[in-house]
Short mmCIF file of C-alpha atoms in Angstrom, two decimals:
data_model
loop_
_atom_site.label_atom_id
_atom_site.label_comp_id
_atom_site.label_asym_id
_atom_site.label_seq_id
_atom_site.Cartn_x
_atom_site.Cartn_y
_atom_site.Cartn_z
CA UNK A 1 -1.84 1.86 15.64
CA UNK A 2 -0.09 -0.25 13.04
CA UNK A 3 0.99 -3.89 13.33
CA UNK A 4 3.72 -3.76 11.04
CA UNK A 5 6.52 -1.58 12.70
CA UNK A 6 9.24 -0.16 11.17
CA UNK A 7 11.93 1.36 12.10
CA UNK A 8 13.89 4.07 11.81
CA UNK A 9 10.65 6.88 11.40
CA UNK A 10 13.40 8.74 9.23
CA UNK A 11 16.70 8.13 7.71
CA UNK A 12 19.33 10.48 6.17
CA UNK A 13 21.84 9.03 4.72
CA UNK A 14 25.20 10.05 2.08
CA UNK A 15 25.40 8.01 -0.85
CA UNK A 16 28.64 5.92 0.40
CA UNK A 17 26.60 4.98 3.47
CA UNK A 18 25.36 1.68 4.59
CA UNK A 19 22.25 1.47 6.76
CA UNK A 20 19.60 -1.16 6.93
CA UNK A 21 15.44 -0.66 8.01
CA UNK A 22 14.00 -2.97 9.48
CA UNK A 23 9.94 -4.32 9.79
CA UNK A 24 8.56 -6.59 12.22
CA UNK A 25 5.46 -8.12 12.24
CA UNK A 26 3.76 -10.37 14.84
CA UNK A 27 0.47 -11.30 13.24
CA UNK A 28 1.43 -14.92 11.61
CA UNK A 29 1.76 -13.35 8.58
CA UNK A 30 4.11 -15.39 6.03
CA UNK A 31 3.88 -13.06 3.23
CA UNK A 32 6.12 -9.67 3.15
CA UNK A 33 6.76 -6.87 1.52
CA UNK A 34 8.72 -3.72 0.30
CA UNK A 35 7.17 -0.91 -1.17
CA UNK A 36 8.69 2.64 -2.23
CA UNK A 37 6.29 5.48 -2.59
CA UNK A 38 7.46 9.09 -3.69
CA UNK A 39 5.37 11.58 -2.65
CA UNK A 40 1.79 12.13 -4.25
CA UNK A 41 2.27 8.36 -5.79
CA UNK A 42 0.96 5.07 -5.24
CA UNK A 43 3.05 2.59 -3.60
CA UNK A 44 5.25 0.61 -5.80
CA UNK A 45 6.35 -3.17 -5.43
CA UNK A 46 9.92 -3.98 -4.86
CA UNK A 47 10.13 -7.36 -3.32
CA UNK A 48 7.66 -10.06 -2.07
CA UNK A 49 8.95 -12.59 0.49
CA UNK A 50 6.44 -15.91 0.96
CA UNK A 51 7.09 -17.99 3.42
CA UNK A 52 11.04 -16.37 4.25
CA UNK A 53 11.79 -16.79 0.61
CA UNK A 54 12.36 -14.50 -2.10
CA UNK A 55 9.27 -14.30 -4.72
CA UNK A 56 9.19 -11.37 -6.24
CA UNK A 57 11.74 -8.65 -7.07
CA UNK A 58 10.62 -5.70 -9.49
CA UNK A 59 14.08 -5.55 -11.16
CA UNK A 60 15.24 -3.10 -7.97
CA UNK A 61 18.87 -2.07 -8.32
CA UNK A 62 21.22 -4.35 -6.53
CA UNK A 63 22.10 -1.30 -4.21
CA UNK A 64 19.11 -2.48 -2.32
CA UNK A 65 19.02 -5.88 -0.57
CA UNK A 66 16.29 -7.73 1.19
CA UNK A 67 16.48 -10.05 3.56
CA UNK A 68 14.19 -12.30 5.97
CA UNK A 69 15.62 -13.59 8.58
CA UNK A 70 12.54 -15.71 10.03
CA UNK A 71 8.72 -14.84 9.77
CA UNK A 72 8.35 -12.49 11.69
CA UNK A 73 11.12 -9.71 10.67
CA UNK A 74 12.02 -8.02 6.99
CA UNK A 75 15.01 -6.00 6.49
CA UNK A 76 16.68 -4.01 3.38
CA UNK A 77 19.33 -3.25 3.63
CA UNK A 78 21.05 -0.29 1.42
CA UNK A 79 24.09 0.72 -0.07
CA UNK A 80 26.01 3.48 -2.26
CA UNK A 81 22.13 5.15 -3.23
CA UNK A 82 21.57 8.03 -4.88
CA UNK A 83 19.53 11.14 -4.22
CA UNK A 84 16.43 9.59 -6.15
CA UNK A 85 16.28 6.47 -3.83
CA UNK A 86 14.79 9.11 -1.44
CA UNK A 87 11.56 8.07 -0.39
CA UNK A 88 9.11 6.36 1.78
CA UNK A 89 10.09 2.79 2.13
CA UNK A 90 7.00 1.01 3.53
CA UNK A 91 7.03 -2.21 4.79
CA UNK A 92 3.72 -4.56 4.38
CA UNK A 93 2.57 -8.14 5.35
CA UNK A 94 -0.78 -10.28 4.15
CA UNK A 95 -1.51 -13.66 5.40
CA UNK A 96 -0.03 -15.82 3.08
CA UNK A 97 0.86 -14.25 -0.94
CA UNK A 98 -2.98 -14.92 -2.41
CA UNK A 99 -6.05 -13.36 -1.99
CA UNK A 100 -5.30 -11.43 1.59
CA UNK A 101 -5.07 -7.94 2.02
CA UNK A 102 -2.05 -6.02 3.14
CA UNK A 103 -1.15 -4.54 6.31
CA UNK A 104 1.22 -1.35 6.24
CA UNK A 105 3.62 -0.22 8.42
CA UNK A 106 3.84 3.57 8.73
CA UNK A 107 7.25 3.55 6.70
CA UNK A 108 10.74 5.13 6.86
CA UNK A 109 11.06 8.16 5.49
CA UNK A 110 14.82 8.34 3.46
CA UNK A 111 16.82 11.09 2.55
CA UNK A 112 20.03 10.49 0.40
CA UNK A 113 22.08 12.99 0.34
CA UNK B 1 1.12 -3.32 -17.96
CA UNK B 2 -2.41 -3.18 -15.96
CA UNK B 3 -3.64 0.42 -14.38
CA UNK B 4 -6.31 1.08 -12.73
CA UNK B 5 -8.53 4.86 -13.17
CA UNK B 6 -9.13 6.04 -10.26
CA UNK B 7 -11.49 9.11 -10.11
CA UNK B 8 -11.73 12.20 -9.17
CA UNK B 9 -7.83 13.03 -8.50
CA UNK B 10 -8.60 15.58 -5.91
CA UNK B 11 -12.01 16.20 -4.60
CA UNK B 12 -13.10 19.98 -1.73
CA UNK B 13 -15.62 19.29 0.02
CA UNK B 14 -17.71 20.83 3.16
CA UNK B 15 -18.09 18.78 6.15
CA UNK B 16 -21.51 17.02 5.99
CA UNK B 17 -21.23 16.28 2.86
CA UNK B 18 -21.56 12.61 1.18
CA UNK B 19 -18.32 11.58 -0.80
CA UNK B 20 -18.02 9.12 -3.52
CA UNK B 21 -14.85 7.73 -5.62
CA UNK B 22 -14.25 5.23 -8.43
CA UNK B 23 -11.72 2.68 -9.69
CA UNK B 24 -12.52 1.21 -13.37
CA UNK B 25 -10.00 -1.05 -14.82
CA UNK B 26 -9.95 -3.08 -18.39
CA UNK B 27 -9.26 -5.77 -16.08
CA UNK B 28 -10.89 -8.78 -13.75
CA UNK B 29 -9.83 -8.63 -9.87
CA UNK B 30 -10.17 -11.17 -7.34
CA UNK B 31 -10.44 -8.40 -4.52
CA UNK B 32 -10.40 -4.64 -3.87
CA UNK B 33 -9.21 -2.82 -1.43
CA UNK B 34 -9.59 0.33 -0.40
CA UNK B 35 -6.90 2.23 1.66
CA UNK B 36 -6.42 5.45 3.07
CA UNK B 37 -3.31 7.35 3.75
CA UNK B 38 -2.32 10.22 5.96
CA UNK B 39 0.58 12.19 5.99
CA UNK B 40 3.53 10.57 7.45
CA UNK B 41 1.91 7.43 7.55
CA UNK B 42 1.52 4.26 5.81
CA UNK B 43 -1.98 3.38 4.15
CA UNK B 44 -4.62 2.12 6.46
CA UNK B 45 -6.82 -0.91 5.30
CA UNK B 46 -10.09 1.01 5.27
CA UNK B 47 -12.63 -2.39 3.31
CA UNK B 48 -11.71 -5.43 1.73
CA UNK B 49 -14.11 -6.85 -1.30
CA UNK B 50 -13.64 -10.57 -2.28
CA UNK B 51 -17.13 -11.20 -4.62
CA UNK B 52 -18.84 -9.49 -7.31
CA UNK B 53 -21.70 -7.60 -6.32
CA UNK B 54 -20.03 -7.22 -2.72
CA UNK B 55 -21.61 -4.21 -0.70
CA UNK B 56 -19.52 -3.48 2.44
CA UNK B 57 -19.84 -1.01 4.80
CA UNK B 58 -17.45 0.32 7.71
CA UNK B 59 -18.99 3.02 9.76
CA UNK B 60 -19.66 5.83 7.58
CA UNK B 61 -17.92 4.08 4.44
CA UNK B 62 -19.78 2.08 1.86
CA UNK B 63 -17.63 0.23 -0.80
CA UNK B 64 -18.70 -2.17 -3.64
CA UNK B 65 -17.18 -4.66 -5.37
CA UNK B 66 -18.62 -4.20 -9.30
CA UNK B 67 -20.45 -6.90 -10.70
CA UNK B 68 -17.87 -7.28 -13.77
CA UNK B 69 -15.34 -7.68 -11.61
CA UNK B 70 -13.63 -4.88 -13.13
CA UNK B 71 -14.96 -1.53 -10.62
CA UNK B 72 -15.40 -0.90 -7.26
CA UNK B 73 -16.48 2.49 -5.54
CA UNK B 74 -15.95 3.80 -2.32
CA UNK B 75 -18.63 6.32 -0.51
CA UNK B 76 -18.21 8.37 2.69
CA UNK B 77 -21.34 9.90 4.00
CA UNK B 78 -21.42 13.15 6.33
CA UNK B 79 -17.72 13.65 6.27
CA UNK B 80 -15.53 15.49 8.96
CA UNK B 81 -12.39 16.94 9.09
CA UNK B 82 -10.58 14.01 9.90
CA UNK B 83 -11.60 12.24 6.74
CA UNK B 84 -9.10 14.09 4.94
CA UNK B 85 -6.16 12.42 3.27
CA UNK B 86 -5.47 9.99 0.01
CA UNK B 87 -7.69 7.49 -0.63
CA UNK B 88 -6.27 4.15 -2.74
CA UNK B 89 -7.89 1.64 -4.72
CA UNK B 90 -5.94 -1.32 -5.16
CA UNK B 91 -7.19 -4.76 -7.37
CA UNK B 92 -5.90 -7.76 -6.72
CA UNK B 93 -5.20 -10.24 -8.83
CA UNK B 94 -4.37 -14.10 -8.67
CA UNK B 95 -1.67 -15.77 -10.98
CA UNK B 96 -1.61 -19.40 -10.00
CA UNK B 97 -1.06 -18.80 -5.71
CA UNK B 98 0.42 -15.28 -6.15
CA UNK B 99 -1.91 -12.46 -5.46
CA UNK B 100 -0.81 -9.48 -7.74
CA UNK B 101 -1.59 -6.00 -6.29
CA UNK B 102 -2.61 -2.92 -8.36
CA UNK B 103 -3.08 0.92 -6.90
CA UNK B 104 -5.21 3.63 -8.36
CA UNK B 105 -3.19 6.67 -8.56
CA UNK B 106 -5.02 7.92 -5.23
CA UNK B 107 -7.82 11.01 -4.57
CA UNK B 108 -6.93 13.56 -1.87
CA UNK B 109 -9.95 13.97 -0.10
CA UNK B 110 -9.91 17.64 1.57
CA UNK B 111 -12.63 18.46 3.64
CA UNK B 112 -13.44 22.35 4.97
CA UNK B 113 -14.83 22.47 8.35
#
């Protein structure tokens, strides 16, 4: 079982929906993360949150907004996507943004339609 | 930007048999990881390497941290069924505090009972 939970399992969505996913984490981590993976790919960096603050984002379209509300939870929410934002969204946290690995949540899988 | 080879991109195997796997890189790491990922899941921290010349081992998987900083390998001996699934290699990097994370493009490990 993962420590990182995310929710919703799946999402499908139209493209002039709003919905948010969420992550939760409960190990003391203060580093988070977003990662979109299409299928038979690596993950791929979107945004890095250290210590509730933005770090890192990987020049992700505005249609998708991060947020951290306190240490423990990670949300992005989305807006007007398109059919190519479908993916798995996974959701990760280290100890702090250095040397620690990363734990994975077991993602949201999105459809747009 | 930086890439890591990761080798083979697929491997068949029988069950019994030993596995082994490869990440080279023109670049130096700080760590390596090594994750695997099932379907509908999110990868699973399998070993984490933090020095050169590292040998760690996790039940029946062996993983190295290369001497130059720039390899690692990851071996499975006698392998079942429920080995199958993609295996990532990630390097990590440090910028300043910031740990920078790099995945291999993955092997699918498939494994005939």
């Amino acid at each position: 079982d993962t420590e990182v939970t995310q929710t919703p399992k799946h999402l499908v969505m139209g493209m002039t929906n709003k919905k948010s996913l969420k992550c939760e984490q409960h190990m003391g981590h203060r580093a988070m993360y977003w990662y979109k993976q299409k299928a038979k790919k690596p993950p791929e960096l979107m945004f890095v949150y250290s210590y509730e603050k933005l770090s890192i984002n990987e020049s992700v379209p505005s249609r998708f907004s991060p947020e951290c509300p306190n240490s423990s939870l990670l949300n992005l929410h989305l807006h007007a996507l398109q059919p190519e934002d479908s993916a798995l969204y996974l959701c990760a946290s280290s100890q702090d943004w250095s040397n620690s690995p990363l734990h994975f949540g077991n993602g949201t899988r999105l459809t747009v339609t | 930007g930086q890439q890591l080879n990761q080798s083979p991109q697929s491997m068949f195997i029988q069950e019994g048999e030993d596995v082994s796997m490869n990440c080279t890189s023109s670049s130096i790491f700080n760590t390596w990881l090594w994750y695997k990922q099932e379907p509908g899941e999110g990868p699973v921290l399998l070993i984490a390497l933090y020095k050169a010349g590292e040998l760690t081992s996790n039940g029946r998987l062996t993983a190295q941290f290369g001497i130059t900083r720039k390899d690692s390998f990851l071996n499975i001996s006698a392998s079942i069924p429920s080995d199958v699934g993609i295996y990532f290699c990630a390097g990590q990097r440090l910028k300043g505090s910031q740990g920078n994370l790099i995945f291999g493009k993955g092997t699918k490990l498939s494994v005939k009972p």
